[in-house]
Short mmCIF file of C-alpha atoms in Angstrom, two decimals:
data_model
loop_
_atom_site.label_atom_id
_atom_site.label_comp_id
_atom_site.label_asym_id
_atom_site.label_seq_id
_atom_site.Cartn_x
_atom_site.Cartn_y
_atom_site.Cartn_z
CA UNK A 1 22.56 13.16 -20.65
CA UNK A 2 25.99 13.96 -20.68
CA UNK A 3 27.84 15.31 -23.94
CA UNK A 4 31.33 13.20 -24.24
CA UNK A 5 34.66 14.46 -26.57
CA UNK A 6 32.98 13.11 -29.84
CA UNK A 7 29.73 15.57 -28.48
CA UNK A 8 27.49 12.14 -28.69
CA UNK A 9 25.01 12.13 -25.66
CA UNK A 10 25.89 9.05 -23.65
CA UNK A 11 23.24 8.28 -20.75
CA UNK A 12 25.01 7.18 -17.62
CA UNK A 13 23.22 4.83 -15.25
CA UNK A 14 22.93 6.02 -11.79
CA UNK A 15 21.58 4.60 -8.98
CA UNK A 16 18.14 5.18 -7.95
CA UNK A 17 17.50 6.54 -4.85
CA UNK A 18 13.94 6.20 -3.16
CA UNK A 19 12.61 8.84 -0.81
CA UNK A 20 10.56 7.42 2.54
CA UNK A 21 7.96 9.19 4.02
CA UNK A 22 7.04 8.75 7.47
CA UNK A 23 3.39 8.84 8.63
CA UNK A 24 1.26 7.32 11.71
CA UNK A 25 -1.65 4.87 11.23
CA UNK A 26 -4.08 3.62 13.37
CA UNK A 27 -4.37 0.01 13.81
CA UNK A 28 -8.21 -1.31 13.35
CA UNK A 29 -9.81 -4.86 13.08
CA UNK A 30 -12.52 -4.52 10.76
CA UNK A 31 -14.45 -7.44 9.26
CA UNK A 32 -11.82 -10.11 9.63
CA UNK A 33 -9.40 -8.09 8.27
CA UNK A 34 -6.47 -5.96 10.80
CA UNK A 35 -5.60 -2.57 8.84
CA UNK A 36 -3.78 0.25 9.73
CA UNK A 37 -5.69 3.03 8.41
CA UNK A 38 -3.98 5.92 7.11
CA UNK A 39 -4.33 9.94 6.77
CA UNK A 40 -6.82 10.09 3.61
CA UNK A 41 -4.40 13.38 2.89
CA UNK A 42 -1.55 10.91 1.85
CA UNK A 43 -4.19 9.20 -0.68
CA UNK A 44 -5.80 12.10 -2.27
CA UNK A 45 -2.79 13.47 -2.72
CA UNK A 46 -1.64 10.69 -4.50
CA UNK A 47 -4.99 9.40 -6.43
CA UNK A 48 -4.41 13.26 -8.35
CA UNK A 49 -1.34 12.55 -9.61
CA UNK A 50 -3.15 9.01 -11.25
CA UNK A 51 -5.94 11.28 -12.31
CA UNK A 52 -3.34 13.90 -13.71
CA UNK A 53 -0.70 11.03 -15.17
CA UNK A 54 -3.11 8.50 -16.62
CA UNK A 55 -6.46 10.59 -17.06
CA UNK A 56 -8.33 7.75 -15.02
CA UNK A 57 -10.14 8.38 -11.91
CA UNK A 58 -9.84 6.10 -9.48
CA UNK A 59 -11.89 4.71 -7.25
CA UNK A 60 -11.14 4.82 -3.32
CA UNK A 61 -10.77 1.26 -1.76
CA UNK A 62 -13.84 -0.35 0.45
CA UNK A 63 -11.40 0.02 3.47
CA UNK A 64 -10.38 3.56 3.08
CA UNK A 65 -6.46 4.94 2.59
CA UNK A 66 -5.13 1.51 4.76
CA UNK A 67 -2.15 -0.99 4.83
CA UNK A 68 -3.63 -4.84 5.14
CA UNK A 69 -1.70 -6.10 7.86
CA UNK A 70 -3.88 -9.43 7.74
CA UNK A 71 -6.40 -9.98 4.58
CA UNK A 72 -9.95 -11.46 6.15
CA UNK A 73 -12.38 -13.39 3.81
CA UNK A 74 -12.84 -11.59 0.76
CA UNK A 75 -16.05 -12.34 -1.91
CA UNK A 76 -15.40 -15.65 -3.81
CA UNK A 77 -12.28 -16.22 -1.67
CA UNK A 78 -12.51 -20.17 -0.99
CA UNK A 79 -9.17 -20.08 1.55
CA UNK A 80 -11.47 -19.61 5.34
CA UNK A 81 -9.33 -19.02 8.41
CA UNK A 82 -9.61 -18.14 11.40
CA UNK A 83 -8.15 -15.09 13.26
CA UNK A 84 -7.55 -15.45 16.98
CA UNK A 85 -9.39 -11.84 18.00
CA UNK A 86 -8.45 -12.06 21.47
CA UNK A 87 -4.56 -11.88 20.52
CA UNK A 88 -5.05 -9.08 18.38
CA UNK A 89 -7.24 -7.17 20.35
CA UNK A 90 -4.35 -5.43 22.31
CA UNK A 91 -3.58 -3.96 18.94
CA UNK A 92 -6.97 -2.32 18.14
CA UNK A 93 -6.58 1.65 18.30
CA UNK A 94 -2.93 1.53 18.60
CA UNK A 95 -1.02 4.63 16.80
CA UNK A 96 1.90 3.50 14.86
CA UNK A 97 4.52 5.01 12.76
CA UNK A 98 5.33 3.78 9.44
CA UNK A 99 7.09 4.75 6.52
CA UNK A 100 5.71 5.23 2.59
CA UNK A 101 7.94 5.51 -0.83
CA UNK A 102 6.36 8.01 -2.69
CA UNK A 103 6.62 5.91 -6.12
CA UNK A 104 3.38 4.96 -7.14
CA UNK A 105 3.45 1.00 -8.09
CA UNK A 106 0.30 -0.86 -10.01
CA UNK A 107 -0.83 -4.03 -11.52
CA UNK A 108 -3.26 -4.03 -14.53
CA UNK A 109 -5.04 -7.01 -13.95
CA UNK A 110 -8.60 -8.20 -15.83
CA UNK A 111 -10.81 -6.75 -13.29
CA UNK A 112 -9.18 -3.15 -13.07
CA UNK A 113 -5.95 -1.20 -12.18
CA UNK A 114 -4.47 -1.06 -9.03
CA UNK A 115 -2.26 1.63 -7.15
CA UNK A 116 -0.37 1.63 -4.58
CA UNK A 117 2.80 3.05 -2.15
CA UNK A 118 5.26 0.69 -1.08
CA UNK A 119 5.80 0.58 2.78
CA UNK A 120 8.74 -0.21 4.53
CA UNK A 121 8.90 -3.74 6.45
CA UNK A 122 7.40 -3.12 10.55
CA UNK A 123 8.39 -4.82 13.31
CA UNK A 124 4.55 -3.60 14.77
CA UNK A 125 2.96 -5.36 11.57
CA UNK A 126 4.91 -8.34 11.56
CA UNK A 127 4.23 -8.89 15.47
CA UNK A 128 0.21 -8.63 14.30
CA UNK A 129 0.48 -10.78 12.09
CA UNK A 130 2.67 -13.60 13.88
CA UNK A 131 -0.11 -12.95 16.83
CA UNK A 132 -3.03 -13.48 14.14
CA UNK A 133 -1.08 -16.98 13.52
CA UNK A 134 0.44 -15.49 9.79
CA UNK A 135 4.18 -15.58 8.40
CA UNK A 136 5.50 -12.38 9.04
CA UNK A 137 7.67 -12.56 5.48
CA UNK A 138 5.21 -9.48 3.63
CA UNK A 139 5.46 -7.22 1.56
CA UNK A 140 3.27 -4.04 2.99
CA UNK A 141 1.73 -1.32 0.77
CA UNK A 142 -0.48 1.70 1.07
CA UNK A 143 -3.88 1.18 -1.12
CA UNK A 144 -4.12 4.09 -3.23
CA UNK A 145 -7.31 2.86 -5.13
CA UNK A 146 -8.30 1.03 -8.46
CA UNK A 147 -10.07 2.05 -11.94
CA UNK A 148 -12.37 -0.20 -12.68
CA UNK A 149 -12.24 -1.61 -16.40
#
């Protein structure tokens, strides 16, 4: 707030600016899905300031602190595909850097709430996913975790 000649607060808009993080994950095939799985420091770190903002605790995801690079078959999911595991398998165990905003982003939906940290678009992702037959046009995200309604 800024006082102008009449001393009424005006409020002038500025432009947000959003602070990246870089980190390295580890790329894993797991179930049908390809992750990169993430330091769980990043994720505690953040699931206490959820705890501390909206006095929920949440609960960690089934994965672990990951980014879905491809989703596999979920419970009561009735798309089925097919991943081609030999063109993906070059991947597995590979250490890649990526980068996090530290703004904490969630949907309330009717099953729970979910957080998460946007990540910045990867070439290393995208070329996953176009080799798991997928668009690459994604939006990526760390999974902070959910609170179950």
């Amino acid at each position: 707030l800024l006082q102008d000649s009449f001393g009424l607060a005006s409020v002038i808009p500025r432009k947000v600016t959003v602070n990246w993080y870089s980190a390295n994950c580890t790329i894993r095939y797991k179930n049908s899905w390809v992750i990169a799985e993430c330091d769980d420091s990043i994720i505690t770190y953040y699931r206490w300031w959820v705890k501390r903002l909206t006095w929920k605790k949440i609960s960690t995801s089934f994965h672990g602190p990951h980014i879905s690079i491809v989703i596999g078959s979920r419970k009561n999911n009735k798309k089925s595909f097919v991943i081609d595991k030999e063109a993906i398998k070059r991947y597995d165990g590979l250490v890649v850097p990526f980068q996090y905003s530290g703004e904490i982003e969630f949907d309330n939906r009717e099953d729970g709430i979910y957080y998460w940290l946007p990540v910045k678009d990867n070439d290393c992702f995208n070329e996953i996913r176009e080799a798991a037959g997928f668009k690459t046009e994604n939006k990526y995200h760390l999974t902070i975790g959910y609170y179950q309604k």
